PDB file of C-alpha atoms in Angstrom:
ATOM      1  CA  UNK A1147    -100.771   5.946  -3.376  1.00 64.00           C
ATOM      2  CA  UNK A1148     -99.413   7.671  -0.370  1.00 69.00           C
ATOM      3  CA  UNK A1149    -102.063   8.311   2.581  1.00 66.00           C
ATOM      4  CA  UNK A1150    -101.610  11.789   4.701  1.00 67.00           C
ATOM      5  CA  UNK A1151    -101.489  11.367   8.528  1.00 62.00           C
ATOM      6  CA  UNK A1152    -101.794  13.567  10.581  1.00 62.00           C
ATOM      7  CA  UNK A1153     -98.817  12.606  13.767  1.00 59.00           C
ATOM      8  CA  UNK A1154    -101.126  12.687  17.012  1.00 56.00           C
ATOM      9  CA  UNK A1155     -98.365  13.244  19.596  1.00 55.00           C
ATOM     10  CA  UNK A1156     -96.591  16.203  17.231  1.00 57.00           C
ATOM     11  CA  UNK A1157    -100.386  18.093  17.303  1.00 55.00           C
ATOM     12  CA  UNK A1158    -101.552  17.994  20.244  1.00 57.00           C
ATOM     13  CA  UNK A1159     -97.713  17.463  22.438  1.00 59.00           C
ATOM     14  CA  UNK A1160     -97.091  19.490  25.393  1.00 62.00           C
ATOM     15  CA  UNK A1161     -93.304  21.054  25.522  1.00 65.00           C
ATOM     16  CA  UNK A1162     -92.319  23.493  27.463  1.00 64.00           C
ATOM     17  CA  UNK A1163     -91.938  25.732  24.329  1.00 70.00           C
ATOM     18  CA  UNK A1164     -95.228  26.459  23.865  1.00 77.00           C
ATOM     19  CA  UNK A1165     -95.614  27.821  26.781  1.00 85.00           C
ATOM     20  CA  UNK A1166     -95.333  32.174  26.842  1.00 85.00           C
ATOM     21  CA  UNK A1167     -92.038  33.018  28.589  1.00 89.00           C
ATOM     22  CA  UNK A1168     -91.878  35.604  31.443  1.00 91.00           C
ATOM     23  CA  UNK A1169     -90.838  38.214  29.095  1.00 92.00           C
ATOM     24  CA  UNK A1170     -94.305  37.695  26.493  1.00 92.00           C
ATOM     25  CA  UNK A1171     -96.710  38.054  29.639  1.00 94.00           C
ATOM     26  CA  UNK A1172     -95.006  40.614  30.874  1.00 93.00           C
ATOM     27  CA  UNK A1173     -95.539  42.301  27.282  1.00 92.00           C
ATOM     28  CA  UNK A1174     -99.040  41.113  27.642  1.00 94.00           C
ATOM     29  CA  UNK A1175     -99.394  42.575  30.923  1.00 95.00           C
ATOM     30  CA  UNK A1176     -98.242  45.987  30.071  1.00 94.00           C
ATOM     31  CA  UNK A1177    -100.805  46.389  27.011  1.00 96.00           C
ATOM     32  CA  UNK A1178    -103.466  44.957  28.828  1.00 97.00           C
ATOM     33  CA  UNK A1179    -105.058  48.384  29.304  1.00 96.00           C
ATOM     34  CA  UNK A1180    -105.220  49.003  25.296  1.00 97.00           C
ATOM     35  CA  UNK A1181    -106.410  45.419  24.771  1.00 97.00           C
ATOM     36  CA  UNK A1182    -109.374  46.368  27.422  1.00 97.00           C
ATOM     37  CA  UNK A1183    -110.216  49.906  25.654  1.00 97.00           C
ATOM     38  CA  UNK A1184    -110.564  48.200  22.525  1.00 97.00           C
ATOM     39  CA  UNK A1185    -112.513  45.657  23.702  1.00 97.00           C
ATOM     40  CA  UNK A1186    -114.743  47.805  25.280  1.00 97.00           C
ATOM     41  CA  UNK A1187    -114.238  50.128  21.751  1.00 97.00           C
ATOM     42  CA  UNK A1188    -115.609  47.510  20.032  1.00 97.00           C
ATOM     43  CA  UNK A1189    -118.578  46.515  22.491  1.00 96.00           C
ATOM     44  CA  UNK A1190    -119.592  50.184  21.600  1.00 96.00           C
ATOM     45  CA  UNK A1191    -119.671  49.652  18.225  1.00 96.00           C
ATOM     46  CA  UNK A1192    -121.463  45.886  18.410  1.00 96.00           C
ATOM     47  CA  UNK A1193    -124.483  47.476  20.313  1.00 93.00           C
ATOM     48  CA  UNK A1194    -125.091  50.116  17.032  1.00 94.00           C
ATOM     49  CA  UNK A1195    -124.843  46.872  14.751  1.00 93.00           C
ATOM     50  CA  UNK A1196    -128.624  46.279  14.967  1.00 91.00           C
ATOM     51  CA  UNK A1197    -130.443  49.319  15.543  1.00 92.00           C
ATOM     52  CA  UNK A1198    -130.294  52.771  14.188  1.00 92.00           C
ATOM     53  CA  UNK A1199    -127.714  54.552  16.976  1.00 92.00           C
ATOM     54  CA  UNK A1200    -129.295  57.130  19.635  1.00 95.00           C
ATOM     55  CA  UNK A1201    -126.897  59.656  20.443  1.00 96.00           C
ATOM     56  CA  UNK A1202    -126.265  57.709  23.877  1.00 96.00           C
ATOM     57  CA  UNK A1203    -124.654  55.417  21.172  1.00 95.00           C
ATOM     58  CA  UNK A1204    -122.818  57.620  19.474  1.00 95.00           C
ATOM     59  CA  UNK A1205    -121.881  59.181  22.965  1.00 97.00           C
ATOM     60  CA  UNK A1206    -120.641  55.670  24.088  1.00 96.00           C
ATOM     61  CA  UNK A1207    -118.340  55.189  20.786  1.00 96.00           C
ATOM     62  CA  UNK A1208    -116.717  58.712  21.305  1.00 97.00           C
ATOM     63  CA  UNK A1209    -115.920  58.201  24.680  1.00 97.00           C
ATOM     64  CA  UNK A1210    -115.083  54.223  23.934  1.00 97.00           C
ATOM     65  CA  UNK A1211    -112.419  55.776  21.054  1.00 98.00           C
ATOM     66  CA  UNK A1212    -111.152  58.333  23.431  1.00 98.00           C
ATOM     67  CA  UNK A1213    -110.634  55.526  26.028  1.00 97.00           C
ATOM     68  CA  UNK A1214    -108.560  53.470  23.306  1.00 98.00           C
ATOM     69  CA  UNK A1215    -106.284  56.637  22.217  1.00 98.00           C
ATOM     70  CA  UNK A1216    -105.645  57.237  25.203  1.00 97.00           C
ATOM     71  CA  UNK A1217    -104.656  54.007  26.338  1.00 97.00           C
ATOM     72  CA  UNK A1218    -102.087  53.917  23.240  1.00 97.00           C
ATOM     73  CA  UNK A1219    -100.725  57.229  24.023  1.00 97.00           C
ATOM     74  CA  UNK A1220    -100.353  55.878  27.700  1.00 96.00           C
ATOM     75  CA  UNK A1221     -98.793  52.769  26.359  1.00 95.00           C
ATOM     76  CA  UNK A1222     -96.377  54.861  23.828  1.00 94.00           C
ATOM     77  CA  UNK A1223     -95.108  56.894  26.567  1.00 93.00           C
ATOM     78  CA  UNK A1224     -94.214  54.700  28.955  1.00 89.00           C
ATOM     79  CA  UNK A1225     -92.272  52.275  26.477  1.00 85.00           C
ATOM     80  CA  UNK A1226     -90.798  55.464  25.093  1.00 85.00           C
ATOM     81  CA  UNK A1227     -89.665  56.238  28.627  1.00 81.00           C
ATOM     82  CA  UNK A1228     -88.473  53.090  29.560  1.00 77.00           C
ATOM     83  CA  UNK A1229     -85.858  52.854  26.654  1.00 76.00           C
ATOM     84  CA  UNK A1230     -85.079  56.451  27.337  1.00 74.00           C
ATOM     85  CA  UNK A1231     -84.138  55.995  30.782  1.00 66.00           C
ATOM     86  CA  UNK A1232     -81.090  54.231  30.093  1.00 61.00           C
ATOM     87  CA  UNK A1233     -79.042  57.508  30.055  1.00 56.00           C
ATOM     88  CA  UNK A1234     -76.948  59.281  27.893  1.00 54.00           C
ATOM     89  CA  UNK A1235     -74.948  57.625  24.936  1.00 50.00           C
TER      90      UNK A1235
END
């Protein structure tokens, strides 16, 4: 009969690894703004779950989805920019 282990010190190890590197936060960092509109996006749509929505609730999701587009199209252009700016090839 062979018995499963689970290996303590290969679960729950620290390494430097799996740590982000500058490079991931700085990905984070830059869609932070999309991450907040859809938070907020979906904070809209969590206060509709239990009630019938008021059109102060359907307000709040139109402007919460407007919010999150535009924080994509925001996001789109200026990694679109970025790898444009490199000039000419």
């Amino acid at each position: 009969m062979s018995h499963i282990v689970t290996v303590q010190d290969a679960v729950t190890a620290f390494a430097d690894f799996m740590e982000p590197t500058g490079a991931e936060l700085d990905a984070i960092e830059l869609e932070m703004p999309v991450i907040l509109a859809d938070v907020d996006l979906l904070d809209a749509y969590i206060v509709t779950l239990d009630r019938t929505p008021t059109e102060l609730d359907a307000r709040r999701v139109r402007r919460a989805r407007r919010r999150a587009l535009a924080a994509r199209v925001a996001l789109l252009n200026r990694t679109t920019a970025a790898s444009l700016s490199g000039g000419a090839a």
